[in-house]
Short mmCIF file of C-alpha atoms in Angstrom, two decimals:
data_model
loop_
_atom_site.label_atom_id
_atom_site.label_comp_id
_atom_site.label_asym_id
_atom_site.label_seq_id
_atom_site.Cartn_x
_atom_site.Cartn_y
_atom_site.Cartn_z
CA MET A 588 58.72 66.10 36.65
CA LYS A 589 60.28 63.88 39.33
CA ARG A 590 63.45 65.95 39.11
CA ILE A 591 61.55 69.21 39.72
CA SER A 592 59.70 67.65 42.70
CA MET A 593 62.97 66.37 44.14
CA LEU A 594 64.57 69.84 43.80
CA THR A 595 61.51 71.47 45.36
CA VAL A 596 61.71 69.12 48.36
CA LEU A 597 65.46 69.71 48.71
CA PHE A 598 65.08 73.50 48.63
CA SER A 599 62.15 73.32 51.07
CA VAL A 600 64.23 71.29 53.54
CA LEU A 601 67.14 73.73 53.22
CA ALA A 602 64.84 76.72 53.69
CA LEU A 603 63.31 75.11 56.79
CA ALA A 604 66.78 74.42 58.21
CA VAL A 605 67.73 78.08 57.71
CA VAL A 606 64.53 79.32 59.35
CA LEU A 607 64.92 76.97 62.33
CA GLY A 608 68.59 77.87 62.73
CA THR A 609 67.95 81.63 62.95
CA GLY A 610 65.50 81.68 65.86
CA PRO A 611 66.51 82.77 69.36
CA LYS A 612 68.35 79.50 70.00
CA GLY A 613 70.30 79.90 66.76
CA LEU A 614 71.21 83.50 67.59
CA ALA A 615 72.51 82.53 71.03
CA GLN A 616 74.96 80.19 69.32
CA ASP A 617 75.85 82.64 66.54
CA ASP A 618 79.52 83.67 66.70
CA ARG A 619 78.70 87.04 65.17
CA VAL A 620 76.61 87.99 68.21
CA VAL A 621 79.38 86.97 70.62
CA ASP A 622 82.06 88.64 68.49
CA GLY A 623 80.06 91.87 68.46
CA ARG A 624 79.87 91.86 72.25
CA VAL A 625 83.57 91.05 72.52
CA LYS A 626 84.52 93.80 70.07
CA LEU A 627 82.31 96.38 71.77
CA GLY A 628 83.59 95.38 75.22
CA LEU A 629 87.20 95.75 74.13
CA GLN A 630 86.46 99.12 72.55
CA MET A 631 84.74 100.51 75.64
CA ALA A 632 87.46 99.57 78.12
CA PRO A 633 88.55 102.96 79.50
CA VAL A 634 92.10 101.87 80.36
CA PRO A 635 94.73 99.93 78.41
CA LEU A 636 94.28 96.18 78.85
CA ASN A 637 96.96 93.53 79.22
CA LEU A 638 95.73 90.61 77.10
CA THR A 639 98.90 88.54 77.56
CA GLY A 640 97.86 85.06 78.64
CA LYS A 641 94.20 86.10 78.73
CA ASP A 642 91.22 84.80 76.80
CA ARG A 643 90.42 87.76 74.51
CA ASN A 644 86.78 86.74 74.17
CA LEU A 645 86.28 86.50 77.93
CA VAL A 646 88.02 89.85 78.48
CA GLY A 647 85.76 91.50 75.90
CA ILE A 648 82.58 90.03 77.33
CA GLY A 649 83.72 90.86 80.85
CA SER A 650 84.35 94.46 79.83
CA TYR A 651 80.91 94.60 78.24
CA ILE A 652 79.30 93.35 81.47
CA VAL A 653 81.36 95.60 83.77
CA ASN A 654 81.09 98.75 81.65
CA ALA A 655 77.74 98.47 79.86
CA GLN A 656 75.57 96.40 82.20
CA ALA A 657 76.73 96.16 85.81
CA GLY A 658 77.69 99.79 86.45
CA CYS A 659 80.78 98.84 88.49
CA ILE A 660 82.36 102.25 87.85
CA ASP A 661 79.67 104.03 89.86
CA CYS A 662 80.65 102.38 93.15
CA HIS A 663 84.26 101.37 92.57
CA SER A 664 85.74 104.59 91.11
CA ASN A 665 86.26 107.80 93.09
CA PRO A 666 85.73 110.06 91.24
CA PRO A 667 84.46 108.05 88.28
CA TYR A 668 84.64 110.85 85.69
CA LEU A 669 87.15 113.49 84.73
CA GLN A 670 86.28 117.15 85.31
CA GLY A 671 84.09 118.20 82.38
CA GLY A 672 83.29 114.57 81.53
CA ASN A 673 80.44 113.74 83.91
CA PRO A 674 77.46 112.42 81.92
CA PHE A 675 75.19 113.07 84.92
CA LEU A 676 75.86 116.77 84.40
CA GLY A 677 75.08 116.56 80.67
CA GLN A 678 78.77 116.46 79.73
CA PRO A 679 80.32 114.02 77.24
CA LYS A 680 81.38 110.97 79.26
CA GLN A 681 85.09 110.78 80.10
CA VAL A 682 86.02 108.02 82.53
CA ASN A 683 88.77 108.80 85.04
CA GLY A 684 91.30 106.12 84.12
CA GLU A 685 93.45 106.78 87.21
CA THR A 686 90.61 106.00 89.64
CA TYR A 687 88.78 103.47 87.45
CA LEU A 688 87.74 100.52 89.64
CA ARG A 689 90.23 101.42 92.41
CA GLY A 690 87.49 101.74 95.03
CA GLY A 691 87.30 104.44 97.65
CA VAL A 692 83.65 105.45 97.40
CA ALA A 693 82.10 105.89 100.86
CA PHE A 694 78.65 104.50 101.56
CA GLY A 695 78.20 105.58 105.15
CA PRO A 696 80.73 103.54 107.13
CA PHE A 697 81.48 101.25 104.19
CA ILE A 698 84.14 101.95 101.56
CA SER A 699 84.09 100.29 98.14
CA ARG A 700 87.01 97.98 97.40
CA ASN A 701 89.73 98.19 94.78
CA LEU A 702 88.90 95.72 91.98
CA ARG A 703 92.19 96.13 90.12
CA PRO A 704 94.61 93.18 90.14
CA ASN A 705 97.16 92.88 92.92
CA ALA A 706 100.86 92.10 92.35
CA ALA A 707 99.97 88.44 91.75
CA GLY A 708 97.45 89.48 89.08
CA HIS A 709 94.35 88.59 91.10
CA PRO A 710 91.45 91.08 90.76
CA ALA A 711 90.55 92.56 94.15
CA GLY A 712 93.27 90.27 95.51
CA LEU A 713 91.02 87.25 94.99
CA LYS A 714 91.74 83.99 93.21
CA LEU A 715 89.02 82.85 90.79
CA GLU A 716 87.41 80.46 93.30
CA GLU A 717 87.38 83.19 95.95
CA PHE A 718 85.89 85.67 93.49
CA PHE A 719 83.06 83.22 92.76
CA GLN A 720 82.49 82.74 96.49
CA VAL A 721 82.34 86.48 97.18
CA MET A 722 80.04 87.14 94.23
CA ARG A 723 77.72 84.26 95.15
CA THR A 724 77.58 84.72 98.94
CA GLY A 725 78.75 88.26 99.73
CA LEU A 726 81.24 86.83 102.21
CA ASP A 727 84.01 89.33 103.00
CA LEU A 728 87.05 87.10 102.76
CA LYS A 729 89.28 90.01 103.84
CA HIS A 730 87.27 90.50 107.06
CA ILE A 731 87.62 94.26 106.88
CA PRO A 732 85.24 95.67 109.47
CA PRO A 733 83.51 98.99 108.94
CA PRO A 734 84.61 101.80 111.25
CA VAL A 735 81.37 101.41 113.23
CA PRO A 736 80.07 98.22 114.85
CA SER A 737 77.95 96.07 112.54
CA PRO A 738 76.22 92.77 113.23
CA GLN A 739 77.25 91.47 109.79
CA LEU A 740 81.00 92.16 109.71
CA ASP A 741 81.75 89.32 107.32
CA LEU A 742 79.15 90.21 104.68
CA LEU A 743 79.62 92.90 102.09
CA GLN A 744 76.88 95.34 103.03
CA VAL A 745 76.67 97.63 100.03
CA MET A 746 77.89 95.39 97.21
CA PRO A 747 74.78 94.09 95.37
CA TRP A 748 76.02 90.51 95.54
CA PRO A 749 72.47 89.12 95.91
CA VAL A 750 71.85 90.33 92.34
CA TYR A 751 75.24 89.28 90.95
CA SER A 752 74.95 85.89 92.66
CA MET A 753 72.42 84.95 90.00
CA MET A 754 74.86 85.50 87.13
CA THR A 755 76.07 82.50 85.18
CA ASP A 756 79.49 81.00 85.89
CA GLU A 757 80.49 82.09 82.38
CA ASP A 758 79.56 85.72 83.07
CA LEU A 759 81.41 85.75 86.40
CA ARG A 760 84.43 84.13 84.74
CA ALA A 761 84.34 86.82 82.03
CA ILE A 762 84.20 89.60 84.64
CA TYR A 763 87.17 88.06 86.45
CA GLU A 764 89.16 87.73 83.23
CA TYR A 765 88.46 91.37 82.36
CA LEU A 766 89.41 92.61 85.83
CA SER A 767 92.63 90.59 85.65
CA ALA A 768 93.50 92.37 82.38
CA LEU A 769 93.35 95.82 84.00
CA PRO A 770 96.54 97.65 84.98
CA ARG A 771 97.41 97.46 88.69
#
């Protein structure tokens, strides 16, 4: 009888541990959830990625954020879709890989920037610390004025940096890692 009670207690404790470990906190730590986001992000990248020297997990998560959540293509690709591949016209989506995240979209006097890596491999020509600064403050470190006078020349006027400034350091780092994996 004692043996059955002891086994019952042991199984009850194990069952409780499983239940407690599968709540929202447990799922946030679950590698399967992260791996799914990484895998999906890598699959949805519309251009070939250079993963040499990159953190594959960060690249995948960064791609997921850039391509499935943040909508970067809409403002940083001109035109964003191939002819016959514009989902806004009810066509099957086909991203224009040549213009993907190269900038050039006009918003009045402002032109979206190229986010692809420069010759040194820095996305948008920014080192990681500079990228964080731009994303957190909107400060235009390149000091490129619009073609018309503006009282805020050193702030990115169209970029929704006030929204992105609230992203976690990990998310911003993942975006940077993904952008650094893009072809120049």
